[in-house]
Structures are given as C-alpha cells and as structure tokens.
Amino acid sequence: MNLARIFSTTCTRGRGISTQTKNNALNFFTTTRHFSLTSVRKNEEAGEGVIQTIDQHTLSSVIEPTFRELGLGIHGSVLPHGILQSALENCHTILGVPWWESIVITTLILRGAVFPIIVRTQKNMIHLASHQPEMNRLREEALKETDPKLRREEAMKIMAYMQENNLFPLKMYAPILANGVVMMSMFFAIRGLTNLPVQSMSTGGIYWFKDLTSFDPTYTLPFLASFTIFIQIQMGADGMNNDGLPPGFKKLLYILPLMSFPVMTQFPSALCVYWLTSNLISLVQTVLLKIPYVKKALNIKEVAKK
C-alpha cells in the first residue's frame, strides 16, 4: 500500500515537472520567435531605408537623364540655342567641370568667336562718325529748300554721297544685329536648361548661388550684371559710340541698367552668371581695343575730323 502511494505521488510530480518544463520551453520558443521576427522586420525596414536613400541621392545624380532623353540640345533643336545647349553639356561632361564653370567657359569661347564682329562694328561706327559732319551739312541744305524739285535733288546728293563712301545703314548695323542674335541664342539655351530643369544644375553653382535653377536670393548677381551694363554704356563697349547719339536716346541708354535690374532679379542664377560673364568680357575687349598697339594691329583708325 505504501509502495503504491509513493509510486503514484512520484508519477504525479513527474507529470507536473514535465508539464511545467513543456510550458517553459513553449514560452521560450514563442518569445524567441517573436524577437526573431521583430529583428527581421527591423532589418527589412532598415534595408528599405537604405534603398530609398540610394534612390534619392545616387540615382538622381549618377543616373541623370541625358539631353537626348530630355529632348535638349541638338536632339531637340538644330537652331543656335540647341547647338549651344549641346556645347554646354559637352563642356560639363567632357571637362568634368560644374555647370557654372561650363557657362563661363562656353561664354568665353562664344565671345571669342564673335570678337571679329565687334571689331567690324567698331570700324563701321568710326567710318560713319568720320562722315557725319558732311552728312549733317547735306541734310541741312535739303531742309532749307522749299521747292520740292530742289529738295529731291538734294536728297539725291545725299544718296550719292552715301553710296560713294559706302555708308549704308544696314551694313553699319548688321554686325550689331548678328552679335545680338548670338548672345540671345545663348540666353535661350540656358533658359531652356533651367526651365526643365536639368536636375544637376540645382547643385551646379558656387558660393551663395549653389542652385543655378533659382534666382539669387541676395540679388548680388543681378546687381553686378546691371552695373556692368552701365559701365558698358559709359565706355562704349561692343562698338557703341555714344557721341553721335541724340540726347534723348542717350538718356534712354542710361535708364536701361535701372530697368534691367528688377527683371534680372527674376532670372535663374545661371542666366545671371552668363550675363555677368558676357558683360565683363565686353569690358575687357573694350579696354583692349583702346590700346594704340592693338588698334594698329587690327587696322582700327581714329575718327577723321572734317
């Protein structure tokens, strides 16, 4: 009897121990499994975060769409502004320079290419100024005549004098128009890049104008560009001769820098960089063309006094 009771008690305790052990093992397994699944989820979330970071930063810069894909450059237009866009892209990618340097380098090359036009413009202006006194005298004589027949004869004299001395207005101002077309083509080329915009241009600046696709928040670039326009007018840059201009037109020229400043404040910084660079090159060219040795080498004569 005693042996049976001892055996029964032992079995009951054994079953209790086994059940408790089993429950502890199950709790441990469940806790461990929950911990493992949580760790996996955290790792997956971390991995997704890394992938998102790579997508946002790496893919935007390394795998930027080409000009062909964006329809820019010669792939979008064979007009001058499309050609200049391709030139800017090649300078940026081949030379490996940031966009602001690409704009400066391309502008330097472009202004160097049109330098002969500037020289021709200055020669034409000097030639016209040399004959201006005689032209004014002939016009005054024509205005004095009251007889229509005599006035027509005086007008014919003026035309004959202009033809004899090669003083046709179209020839005088054609180089200025050609230079203007080239410069405006560069303007539209850069504006097309910033309007899209080309994503890498948003970090292609320097100093306070890092983002070339937005306007300069300090207004420094627009101010410098407007101020250099004023200096250009003062110095007669790009072949301009202010001496023979009417007083009203001179005043209009000096108002131009004031009018241009508020407009330029709305331009993206890339355009202001271009405009400022172009103006500085014009000023340097003007100083060079005032040096006697340079004028002699380029056969630029002084205005003949008559």
PDB file of C-alpha atoms in Angstrom:
ATOM      1  CA  MET A   1       0.000   0.000   0.000  1.00  0.00           C
ATOM      2  CA  ASN A   2       2.740   2.382   0.879  1.00  0.00           C
ATOM      3  CA  LEU A   3       4.648   1.475  -2.250  1.00  0.00           C
ATOM      4  CA  ALA A   4       1.593   2.182  -4.401  1.00  0.00           C
ATOM      5  CA  ARG A   5       1.137   5.636  -2.778  1.00  0.00           C
ATOM      6  CA  ILE A   6       4.799   6.544  -3.254  1.00  0.00           C
ATOM      7  CA  PHE A   7       4.683   5.464  -6.891  1.00  0.00           C
ATOM      8  CA  SER A   8       1.502   7.496  -7.526  1.00  0.00           C
ATOM      9  CA  THR A   9       2.966  10.612  -5.908  1.00  0.00           C
ATOM     10  CA  THR A  10       6.162  10.282  -7.891  1.00  0.00           C
ATOM     11  CA  CYS A  11       4.275   9.947 -11.176  1.00  0.00           C
ATOM     12  CA  THR A  12       2.121  12.982 -10.377  1.00  0.00           C
ATOM     13  CA  ARG A  13       5.204  15.065  -9.560  1.00  0.00           C
ATOM     14  CA  GLY A  14       6.847  13.792 -12.728  1.00  0.00           C
ATOM     15  CA  ARG A  15       3.878  14.831 -14.811  1.00  0.00           C
ATOM     16  CA  GLY A  16       3.892  18.246 -13.139  1.00  0.00           C
ATOM     17  CA  ILE A  17       7.542  18.727 -13.828  1.00  0.00           C
ATOM     18  CA  SER A  18       7.114  17.623 -17.416  1.00  0.00           C
ATOM     19  CA  THR A  19       4.151  19.969 -17.942  1.00  0.00           C
ATOM     20  CA  GLN A  20       5.975  22.924 -16.365  1.00  0.00           C
ATOM     21  CA  THR A  21       9.071  22.215 -18.409  1.00  0.00           C
ATOM     22  CA  LYS A  22       6.995  21.925 -21.533  1.00  0.00           C
ATOM     23  CA  ASN A  23       5.266  25.256 -20.826  1.00  0.00           C
ATOM     24  CA  ASN A  24       8.582  26.982 -20.135  1.00  0.00           C
ATOM     25  CA  ALA A  25      10.027  25.639 -23.356  1.00  0.00           C
ATOM     26  CA  LEU A  26       6.986  26.778 -25.286  1.00  0.00           C
ATOM     27  CA  ASN A  27       7.170  30.263 -23.773  1.00  0.00           C
ATOM     28  CA  PHE A  28      10.861  30.479 -24.584  1.00  0.00           C
ATOM     29  CA  PHE A  29      10.258  29.385 -28.177  1.00  0.00           C
ATOM     30  CA  THR A  30       7.411  31.862 -28.614  1.00  0.00           C
ATOM     31  CA  THR A  31       9.457  34.729 -27.157  1.00  0.00           C
ATOM     32  CA  THR A  32      12.472  33.816 -29.255  1.00  0.00           C
ATOM     33  CA  ARG A  33      10.342  33.558 -32.398  1.00  0.00           C
ATOM     34  CA  HIS A  34       8.730  36.955 -31.697  1.00  0.00           C
ATOM     35  CA  PHE A  35      12.148  38.512 -31.135  1.00  0.00           C
ATOM     36  CA  SER A  36      13.473  36.960 -34.350  1.00  0.00           C
ATOM     37  CA  LEU A  37      10.521  38.179 -36.415  1.00  0.00           C
ATOM     38  CA  THR A  38      10.859  41.685 -34.932  1.00  0.00           C
ATOM     39  CA  SER A  39      14.565  41.730 -35.791  1.00  0.00           C
ATOM     40  CA  VAL A  40      13.820  40.609 -39.337  1.00  0.00           C
ATOM     41  CA  ARG A  41      11.212  43.324 -39.736  1.00  0.00           C
ATOM     42  CA  LYS A  42      13.614  45.966 -38.413  1.00  0.00           C
ATOM     43  CA  ASN A  43      16.319  44.760 -40.781  1.00  0.00           C
ATOM     44  CA  GLU A  44      13.885  44.848 -43.681  1.00  0.00           C
ATOM     45  CA  GLU A  45      12.815  48.398 -42.778  1.00  0.00           C
ATOM     46  CA  ALA A  46      16.449  49.448 -42.460  1.00  0.00           C
ATOM     47  CA  GLY A  47      17.185  47.884 -45.824  1.00  0.00           C
ATOM     48  CA  GLU A  48      14.282  49.726 -47.424  1.00  0.00           C
ATOM     49  CA  GLY A  49      15.567  52.965 -45.893  1.00  0.00           C
ATOM     50  CA  VAL A  50      18.999  52.379 -47.388  1.00  0.00           C
ATOM     51  CA  ILE A  51      17.473  51.619 -50.779  1.00  0.00           C
ATOM     52  CA  GLN A  52      15.345  54.763 -50.594  1.00  0.00           C
ATOM     53  CA  THR A  53      18.413  56.802 -49.675  1.00  0.00           C
ATOM     54  CA  ILE A  54      20.309  55.374 -52.629  1.00  0.00           C
ATOM     55  CA  ASP A  55      17.339  56.077 -54.899  1.00  0.00           C
ATOM     56  CA  GLN A  56      17.068  59.688 -53.775  1.00  0.00           C
ATOM     57  CA  HIS A  57      20.712  60.664 -53.844  1.00  0.00           C
ATOM     58  CA  THR A  58      22.620  58.290 -56.085  1.00  0.00           C
ATOM     59  CA  LEU A  59      20.123  57.736 -58.859  1.00  0.00           C
ATOM     60  CA  SER A  60      19.334  61.453 -59.146  1.00  0.00           C
ATOM     61  CA  SER A  61      22.958  62.356 -59.772  1.00  0.00           C
ATOM     62  CA  VAL A  62      24.616  59.304 -61.258  1.00  0.00           C
ATOM     63  CA  ILE A  63      21.764  58.132 -63.478  1.00  0.00           C
ATOM     64  CA  GLU A  64      20.553  61.575 -64.590  1.00  0.00           C
ATOM     65  CA  PRO A  65      18.664  61.536 -67.917  1.00  0.00           C
ATOM     66  CA  THR A  66      20.761  62.514 -70.922  1.00  0.00           C
ATOM     67  CA  PHE A  67      19.984  65.505 -73.124  1.00  0.00           C
ATOM     68  CA  ARG A  68      18.791  63.060 -75.782  1.00  0.00           C
ATOM     69  CA  GLU A  69      16.220  61.644 -73.348  1.00  0.00           C
ATOM     70  CA  LEU A  70      15.197  65.126 -72.216  1.00  0.00           C
ATOM     71  CA  GLY A  71      14.899  66.445 -75.770  1.00  0.00           C
ATOM     72  CA  LEU A  72      17.545  69.120 -75.208  1.00  0.00           C
ATOM     73  CA  GLY A  73      20.499  70.239 -77.290  1.00  0.00           C
ATOM     74  CA  ILE A  74      20.733  69.197 -80.920  1.00  0.00           C
ATOM     75  CA  HIS A  75      18.378  66.318 -80.114  1.00  0.00           C
ATOM     76  CA  GLY A  76      15.597  68.837 -79.510  1.00  0.00           C
ATOM     77  CA  SER A  77      16.508  71.583 -81.978  1.00  0.00           C
ATOM     78  CA  VAL A  78      19.178  72.297 -84.589  1.00  0.00           C
ATOM     79  CA  LEU A  79      18.687  76.028 -84.106  1.00  0.00           C
ATOM     80  CA  PRO A  80      21.527  78.018 -82.481  1.00  0.00           C
ATOM     81  CA  HIS A  81      20.151  77.646 -78.956  1.00  0.00           C
ATOM     82  CA  GLY A  82      20.038  73.838 -79.343  1.00  0.00           C
ATOM     83  CA  ILE A  83      23.633  73.753 -80.562  1.00  0.00           C
ATOM     84  CA  LEU A  84      24.718  75.895 -77.623  1.00  0.00           C
ATOM     85  CA  GLN A  85      22.906  73.597 -75.178  1.00  0.00           C
ATOM     86  CA  SER A  86      24.917  70.670 -76.526  1.00  0.00           C
ATOM     87  CA  ALA A  87      28.086  72.753 -76.197  1.00  0.00           C
ATOM     88  CA  LEU A  88      27.265  73.451 -72.545  1.00  0.00           C
ATOM     89  CA  GLU A  89      26.583  69.761 -71.903  1.00  0.00           C
ATOM     90  CA  ASN A  90      29.832  68.650 -73.563  1.00  0.00           C
ATOM     91  CA  CYS A  91      31.812  71.180 -71.560  1.00  0.00           C
ATOM     92  CA  HIS A  92      30.158  69.925 -68.361  1.00  0.00           C
ATOM     93  CA  THR A  93      30.589  66.196 -69.051  1.00  0.00           C
ATOM     94  CA  ILE A  94      33.853  66.009 -71.024  1.00  0.00           C
ATOM     95  CA  LEU A  95      35.819  68.522 -68.953  1.00  0.00           C
ATOM     96  CA  GLY A  96      34.127  67.387 -65.741  1.00  0.00           C
ATOM     97  CA  VAL A  97      33.504  70.939 -64.515  1.00  0.00           C
ATOM     98  CA  PRO A  98      30.435  72.151 -62.588  1.00  0.00           C
ATOM     99  CA  TRP A  99      27.679  73.889 -64.506  1.00  0.00           C
ATOM    100  CA  TRP A 100      28.689  77.427 -63.532  1.00  0.00           C
ATOM    101  CA  GLU A 101      32.176  76.843 -64.953  1.00  0.00           C
ATOM    102  CA  SER A 102      30.644  75.310 -68.067  1.00  0.00           C
ATOM    103  CA  ILE A 103      28.625  78.507 -68.579  1.00  0.00           C
ATOM    104  CA  VAL A 104      31.696  80.714 -68.097  1.00  0.00           C
ATOM    105  CA  ILE A 105      33.906  78.628 -70.422  1.00  0.00           C
ATOM    106  CA  THR A 106      31.273  78.403 -73.158  1.00  0.00           C
ATOM    107  CA  THR A 107      30.642  82.154 -72.924  1.00  0.00           C
ATOM    108  CA  LEU A 108      34.377  82.856 -73.234  1.00  0.00           C
ATOM    109  CA  ILE A 109      34.606  80.691 -76.360  1.00  0.00           C
ATOM    110  CA  LEU A 110      31.470  82.247 -77.845  1.00  0.00           C
ATOM    111  CA  ARG A 111      32.585  85.818 -77.199  1.00  0.00           C
ATOM    112  CA  GLY A 112      35.977  84.994 -78.672  1.00  0.00           C
ATOM    113  CA  ALA A 113      34.257  83.683 -81.799  1.00  0.00           C
ATOM    114  CA  VAL A 114      32.234  86.894 -82.259  1.00  0.00           C
ATOM    115  CA  PHE A 115      35.169  89.193 -81.485  1.00  0.00           C
ATOM    116  CA  PRO A 116      35.772  89.847 -85.221  1.00  0.00           C
ATOM    117  CA  ILE A 117      32.170  91.071 -85.407  1.00  0.00           C
ATOM    118  CA  ILE A 118      32.892  93.514 -82.575  1.00  0.00           C
ATOM    119  CA  VAL A 119      35.962  94.786 -84.416  1.00  0.00           C
ATOM    120  CA  ARG A 120      33.950  95.212 -87.634  1.00  0.00           C
ATOM    121  CA  THR A 121      31.237  97.067 -85.724  1.00  0.00           C
ATOM    122  CA  GLN A 122      33.749  99.499 -84.264  1.00  0.00           C
ATOM    123  CA  LYS A 123      35.296 100.109 -87.671  1.00  0.00           C
ATOM    124  CA  ASN A 124      31.873 100.795 -89.165  1.00  0.00           C
ATOM    125  CA  MET A 125      30.976 103.207 -86.381  1.00  0.00           C
ATOM    126  CA  ILE A 126      34.244 105.090 -86.769  1.00  0.00           C
ATOM    127  CA  HIS A 127      33.705 105.244 -90.525  1.00  0.00           C
ATOM    128  CA  LEU A 128      30.189 106.600 -90.063  1.00  0.00           C
ATOM    129  CA  ALA A 129      31.305 109.145 -87.450  1.00  0.00           C
ATOM    130  CA  SER A 130      34.027 110.407 -89.810  1.00  0.00           C
ATOM    131  CA  HIS A 131      31.423 111.317 -92.446  1.00  0.00           C
ATOM    132  CA  GLN A 132      28.752 112.506 -90.037  1.00  0.00           C
ATOM    133  CA  PRO A 133      29.591 116.264 -90.334  1.00  0.00           C
ATOM    134  CA  GLU A 134      29.230 116.227 -94.132  1.00  0.00           C
ATOM    135  CA  MET A 135      26.033 114.186 -93.894  1.00  0.00           C
ATOM    136  CA  ASN A 136      24.576 116.723 -91.460  1.00  0.00           C
ATOM    137  CA  ARG A 137      25.503 119.610 -93.800  1.00  0.00           C
ATOM    138  CA  LEU A 138      23.777 117.958 -96.767  1.00  0.00           C
ATOM    139  CA  ARG A 139      20.642 117.291 -94.704  1.00  0.00           C
ATOM    140  CA  GLU A 140      20.510 120.923 -93.540  1.00  0.00           C
ATOM    141  CA  GLU A 141      20.752 122.136 -97.142  1.00  0.00           C
ATOM    142  CA  ALA A 142      17.970 119.772 -98.162  1.00  0.00           C
ATOM    143  CA  LEU A 143      15.732 121.054 -95.350  1.00  0.00           C
ATOM    144  CA  LYS A 144      16.307 124.679 -96.400  1.00  0.00           C
ATOM    145  CA  GLU A 145      14.878 124.056 -99.860  1.00  0.00           C
ATOM    146  CA  THR A 146      11.190 124.808-100.182  1.00  0.00           C
ATOM    147  CA  ASP A 147      10.885 123.742-103.792  1.00  0.00           C
ATOM    148  CA  PRO A 148      10.026 120.001-103.924  1.00  0.00           C
ATOM    149  CA  LYS A 149      12.111 119.554-107.062  1.00  0.00           C
ATOM    150  CA  LEU A 150      15.212 121.090-105.479  1.00  0.00           C
ATOM    151  CA  ARG A 151      14.621 119.098-102.284  1.00  0.00           C
ATOM    152  CA  ARG A 152      14.587 115.871-104.303  1.00  0.00           C
ATOM    153  CA  GLU A 153      17.856 116.905-105.927  1.00  0.00           C
ATOM    154  CA  GLU A 154      19.416 117.480-102.506  1.00  0.00           C
ATOM    155  CA  ALA A 155      18.158 114.068-101.389  1.00  0.00           C
ATOM    156  CA  MET A 156      19.791 112.515-104.443  1.00  0.00           C
ATOM    157  CA  LYS A 157      23.051 114.208-103.447  1.00  0.00           C
ATOM    158  CA  ILE A 158      22.821 112.610-100.009  1.00  0.00           C
ATOM    159  CA  MET A 159      22.206 109.167-101.530  1.00  0.00           C
ATOM    160  CA  ALA A 160      25.112 109.638-103.943  1.00  0.00           C
ATOM    161  CA  TYR A 161      27.404 110.675-101.080  1.00  0.00           C
ATOM    162  CA  MET A 162      26.395 107.630 -99.010  1.00  0.00           C
ATOM    163  CA  GLN A 163      26.942 105.285-101.946  1.00  0.00           C
ATOM    164  CA  GLU A 164      30.289 106.842-102.794  1.00  0.00           C
ATOM    165  CA  ASN A 165      31.530 106.462 -99.218  1.00  0.00           C
ATOM    166  CA  ASN A 166      29.849 103.111 -98.502  1.00  0.00           C
ATOM    167  CA  LEU A 167      27.606 104.443 -95.735  1.00  0.00           C
ATOM    168  CA  PHE A 168      24.602 102.142 -95.967  1.00  0.00           C
ATOM    169  CA  PRO A 169      22.768 101.815 -92.618  1.00  0.00           C
ATOM    170  CA  LEU A 170      22.197  98.067 -92.997  1.00  0.00           C
ATOM    171  CA  LYS A 171      25.905  97.472 -93.372  1.00  0.00           C
ATOM    172  CA  MET A 172      26.595  99.709 -90.390  1.00  0.00           C
ATOM    173  CA  TYR A 173      24.287  97.871 -88.015  1.00  0.00           C
ATOM    174  CA  ALA A 174      24.345  94.314 -89.416  1.00  0.00           C
ATOM    175  CA  PRO A 175      27.298  93.282 -87.168  1.00  0.00           C
ATOM    176  CA  ILE A 176      25.427  94.577 -84.110  1.00  0.00           C
ATOM    177  CA  LEU A 177      22.367  92.542 -85.068  1.00  0.00           C
ATOM    178  CA  ALA A 178      24.499  89.439 -85.678  1.00  0.00           C
ATOM    179  CA  ASN A 179      26.155  89.818 -82.281  1.00  0.00           C
ATOM    180  CA  GLY A 180      22.746  90.263 -80.680  1.00  0.00           C
ATOM    181  CA  VAL A 181      21.420  87.072 -82.289  1.00  0.00           C
ATOM    182  CA  VAL A 182      24.376  85.053 -80.981  1.00  0.00           C
ATOM    183  CA  MET A 183      24.066  86.433 -77.462  1.00  0.00           C
ATOM    184  CA  MET A 184      20.299  85.910 -77.306  1.00  0.00           C
ATOM    185  CA  SER A 185      20.732  82.331 -78.563  1.00  0.00           C
ATOM    186  CA  MET A 186      22.929  81.656 -75.533  1.00  0.00           C
ATOM    187  CA  PHE A 187      20.288  83.277 -73.342  1.00  0.00           C
ATOM    188  CA  PHE A 188      17.536  80.984 -74.651  1.00  0.00           C
ATOM    189  CA  ALA A 189      19.837  77.954 -74.427  1.00  0.00           C
ATOM    190  CA  ILE A 190      20.469  78.451 -70.706  1.00  0.00           C
ATOM    191  CA  ARG A 191      16.863  79.358 -70.007  1.00  0.00           C
ATOM    192  CA  GLY A 192      15.776  76.082 -71.595  1.00  0.00           C
ATOM    193  CA  LEU A 193      18.078  74.137 -69.260  1.00  0.00           C
ATOM    194  CA  THR A 194      16.819  75.916 -66.142  1.00  0.00           C
ATOM    195  CA  ASN A 195      13.136  75.797 -67.085  1.00  0.00           C
ATOM    196  CA  LEU A 196      13.092  71.988 -67.413  1.00  0.00           C
ATOM    197  CA  PRO A 197      15.181  71.936 -65.172  1.00  0.00           C
ATOM    198  CA  VAL A 198      18.300  69.836 -65.630  1.00  0.00           C
ATOM    199  CA  GLN A 199      18.467  68.343 -62.133  1.00  0.00           C
ATOM    200  CA  SER A 200      22.247  68.563 -61.671  1.00  0.00           C
ATOM    201  CA  MET A 201      22.074  72.333 -62.228  1.00  0.00           C
ATOM    202  CA  SER A 202      20.330  72.669 -58.866  1.00  0.00           C
ATOM    203  CA  THR A 203      23.706  71.941 -57.237  1.00  0.00           C
ATOM    204  CA  GLY A 204      25.952  73.219 -60.029  1.00  0.00           C
ATOM    205  CA  GLY A 205      26.631  76.673 -58.602  1.00  0.00           C
ATOM    206  CA  ILE A 206      29.169  78.024 -56.132  1.00  0.00           C
ATOM    207  CA  TYR A 207      29.311  80.284 -53.071  1.00  0.00           C
ATOM    208  CA  TRP A 208      25.902  81.814 -52.356  1.00  0.00           C
ATOM    209  CA  PHE A 209      24.295  80.715 -55.648  1.00  0.00           C
ATOM    210  CA  LYS A 210      24.508  76.920 -55.342  1.00  0.00           C
ATOM    211  CA  ASP A 211      21.190  76.412 -57.132  1.00  0.00           C
ATOM    212  CA  LEU A 212      21.521  77.707 -60.688  1.00  0.00           C
ATOM    213  CA  THR A 213      17.867  76.998 -61.468  1.00  0.00           C
ATOM    214  CA  SER A 214      16.510  79.515 -58.930  1.00  0.00           C
ATOM    215  CA  PHE A 215      17.004  83.261 -58.581  1.00  0.00           C
ATOM    216  CA  ASP A 216      19.782  84.760 -56.468  1.00  0.00           C
ATOM    217  CA  PRO A 217      18.269  85.404 -53.007  1.00  0.00           C
ATOM    218  CA  THR A 218      20.892  88.069 -52.248  1.00  0.00           C
ATOM    219  CA  TYR A 219      20.337  89.949 -55.573  1.00  0.00           C
ATOM    220  CA  THR A 220      24.110  90.234 -55.891  1.00  0.00           C
ATOM    221  CA  LEU A 221      24.327  88.701 -59.363  1.00  0.00           C
ATOM    222  CA  PRO A 222      21.506  90.856 -60.825  1.00  0.00           C
ATOM    223  CA  PHE A 223      23.088  93.984 -59.340  1.00  0.00           C
ATOM    224  CA  LEU A 224      26.528  93.181 -60.769  1.00  0.00           C
ATOM    225  CA  ALA A 225      25.048  92.353 -64.171  1.00  0.00           C
ATOM    226  CA  SER A 226      23.075  95.631 -64.253  1.00  0.00           C
ATOM    227  CA  PHE A 227      26.047  97.656 -63.041  1.00  0.00           C
ATOM    228  CA  THR A 228      28.321  96.222 -65.736  1.00  0.00           C
ATOM    229  CA  ILE A 229      25.701  97.186 -68.345  1.00  0.00           C
ATOM    230  CA  PHE A 230      26.011 100.781 -67.117  1.00  0.00           C
ATOM    231  CA  ILE A 231      29.813 100.609 -67.371  1.00  0.00           C
ATOM    232  CA  GLN A 232      29.468  99.201 -70.893  1.00  0.00           C
ATOM    233  CA  ILE A 233      27.372 102.176 -71.945  1.00  0.00           C
ATOM    234  CA  GLN A 234      29.852 104.578 -70.336  1.00  0.00           C
ATOM    235  CA  MET A 235      32.805 103.025 -72.132  1.00  0.00           C
ATOM    236  CA  GLY A 236      31.047 102.455 -75.449  1.00  0.00           C
ATOM    237  CA  ALA A 237      31.516  98.687 -75.330  1.00  0.00           C
ATOM    238  CA  ASP A 238      30.674  96.328 -78.214  1.00  0.00           C
ATOM    239  CA  GLY A 239      31.232  99.033 -80.792  1.00  0.00           C
ATOM    240  CA  MET A 240      28.750 101.520 -79.325  1.00  0.00           C
ATOM    241  CA  ASN A 241      29.572 105.165 -79.999  1.00  0.00           C
ATOM    242  CA  ASN A 242      27.584 107.456 -77.730  1.00  0.00           C
ATOM    243  CA  ASP A 243      28.980 110.715 -79.096  1.00  0.00           C
ATOM    244  CA  GLY A 244      26.783 110.798 -82.177  1.00  0.00           C
ATOM    245  CA  LEU A 245      23.577 109.752 -80.433  1.00  0.00           C
ATOM    246  CA  PRO A 246      20.686 112.169 -79.792  1.00  0.00           C
ATOM    247  CA  PRO A 247      20.420 113.413 -76.169  1.00  0.00           C
ATOM    248  CA  GLY A 248      17.083 111.652 -75.628  1.00  0.00           C
ATOM    249  CA  PHE A 249      18.477 108.328 -76.795  1.00  0.00           C
ATOM    250  CA  LYS A 250      21.490 108.742 -74.501  1.00  0.00           C
ATOM    251  CA  LYS A 251      19.168 109.198 -71.508  1.00  0.00           C
ATOM    252  CA  LEU A 252      17.275 106.072 -72.530  1.00  0.00           C
ATOM    253  CA  LEU A 253      20.522 104.096 -72.587  1.00  0.00           C
ATOM    254  CA  TYR A 254      21.386 105.181 -69.059  1.00  0.00           C
ATOM    255  CA  ILE A 255      17.918 104.214 -67.825  1.00  0.00           C
ATOM    256  CA  LEU A 256      18.411 100.723 -69.285  1.00  0.00           C
ATOM    257  CA  PRO A 257      20.519  99.378 -66.344  1.00  0.00           C
ATOM    258  CA  LEU A 258      17.891 100.569 -63.851  1.00  0.00           C
ATOM    259  CA  MET A 259      15.156  98.864 -65.842  1.00  0.00           C
ATOM    260  CA  SER A 260      17.152  95.662 -66.234  1.00  0.00           C
ATOM    261  CA  PHE A 261      17.784  95.125 -62.505  1.00  0.00           C
ATOM    262  CA  PRO A 262      14.221  94.206 -61.443  1.00  0.00           C
ATOM    263  CA  VAL A 263      13.937  91.946 -64.497  1.00  0.00           C
ATOM    264  CA  MET A 264      17.185  90.142 -63.692  1.00  0.00           C
ATOM    265  CA  THR A 265      16.104  89.506 -60.111  1.00  0.00           C
ATOM    266  CA  GLN A 266      13.548  87.087 -61.570  1.00  0.00           C
ATOM    267  CA  PHE A 267      16.129  85.295 -63.722  1.00  0.00           C
ATOM    268  CA  PRO A 268      17.629  81.994 -62.541  1.00  0.00           C
ATOM    269  CA  SER A 269      21.199  82.359 -61.304  1.00  0.00           C
ATOM    270  CA  ALA A 270      22.534  80.526 -64.372  1.00  0.00           C
ATOM    271  CA  LEU A 271      21.332  83.360 -66.636  1.00  0.00           C
ATOM    272  CA  CYS A 272      22.811  85.998 -64.337  1.00  0.00           C
ATOM    273  CA  VAL A 273      26.158  84.156 -64.382  1.00  0.00           C
ATOM    274  CA  TYR A 274      26.066  84.190 -68.181  1.00  0.00           C
ATOM    275  CA  TRP A 275      25.040  87.845 -68.425  1.00  0.00           C
ATOM    276  CA  LEU A 276      27.669  88.987 -65.934  1.00  0.00           C
ATOM    277  CA  THR A 277      30.399  86.950 -67.660  1.00  0.00           C
ATOM    278  CA  SER A 278      29.441  88.334 -71.068  1.00  0.00           C
ATOM    279  CA  ASN A 279      29.450  91.917 -69.760  1.00  0.00           C
ATOM    280  CA  LEU A 280      32.876  91.515 -68.155  1.00  0.00           C
ATOM    281  CA  ILE A 281      34.274  90.099 -71.403  1.00  0.00           C
ATOM    282  CA  SER A 282      32.841  93.091 -73.281  1.00  0.00           C
ATOM    283  CA  LEU A 283      34.566  95.479 -70.886  1.00  0.00           C
ATOM    284  CA  VAL A 284      37.903  93.682 -71.281  1.00  0.00           C
ATOM    285  CA  GLN A 285      37.549  93.768 -75.069  1.00  0.00           C
ATOM    286  CA  THR A 286      36.742  97.482 -74.949  1.00  0.00           C
ATOM    287  CA  VAL A 287      39.864  98.221 -72.914  1.00  0.00           C
ATOM    288  CA  LEU A 288      41.973  96.167 -75.339  1.00  0.00           C
ATOM    289  CA  LEU A 289      40.565  97.985 -78.370  1.00  0.00           C
ATOM    290  CA  LYS A 290      41.570 101.323 -76.853  1.00  0.00           C
ATOM    291  CA  ILE A 291      45.246 100.323 -76.702  1.00  0.00           C
ATOM    292  CA  PRO A 292      47.103 102.008 -79.618  1.00  0.00           C
ATOM    293  CA  TYR A 293      49.155  98.905 -80.444  1.00  0.00           C
ATOM    294  CA  VAL A 294      46.034  96.727 -80.626  1.00  0.00           C
ATOM    295  CA  LYS A 295      44.183  99.306 -82.729  1.00  0.00           C
ATOM    296  CA  LYS A 296      47.076  99.469 -85.158  1.00  0.00           C
ATOM    297  CA  ALA A 297      47.309  95.684 -85.398  1.00  0.00           C
ATOM    298  CA  LEU A 298      43.567  95.447 -86.145  1.00  0.00           C
ATOM    299  CA  ASN A 299      43.633  98.449 -88.510  1.00  0.00           C
ATOM    300  CA  ILE A 300      41.185 100.466 -86.424  1.00  0.00           C
ATOM    301  CA  LYS A 301      41.557 104.132 -87.340  1.00  0.00           C
ATOM    302  CA  GLU A 302      40.719 107.230 -85.377  1.00  0.00           C
ATOM    303  CA  VAL A 303      37.666 109.291 -86.256  1.00  0.00           C
ATOM    304  CA  ALA A 304      38.639 111.646 -89.061  1.00  0.00           C
ATOM    305  CA  LYS A 305      37.799 115.274 -88.345  1.00  0.00           C
ATOM    306  CA  LYS A 306      36.164 117.073 -91.276  1.00  0.00           C
TER     307      LYS A 306
END
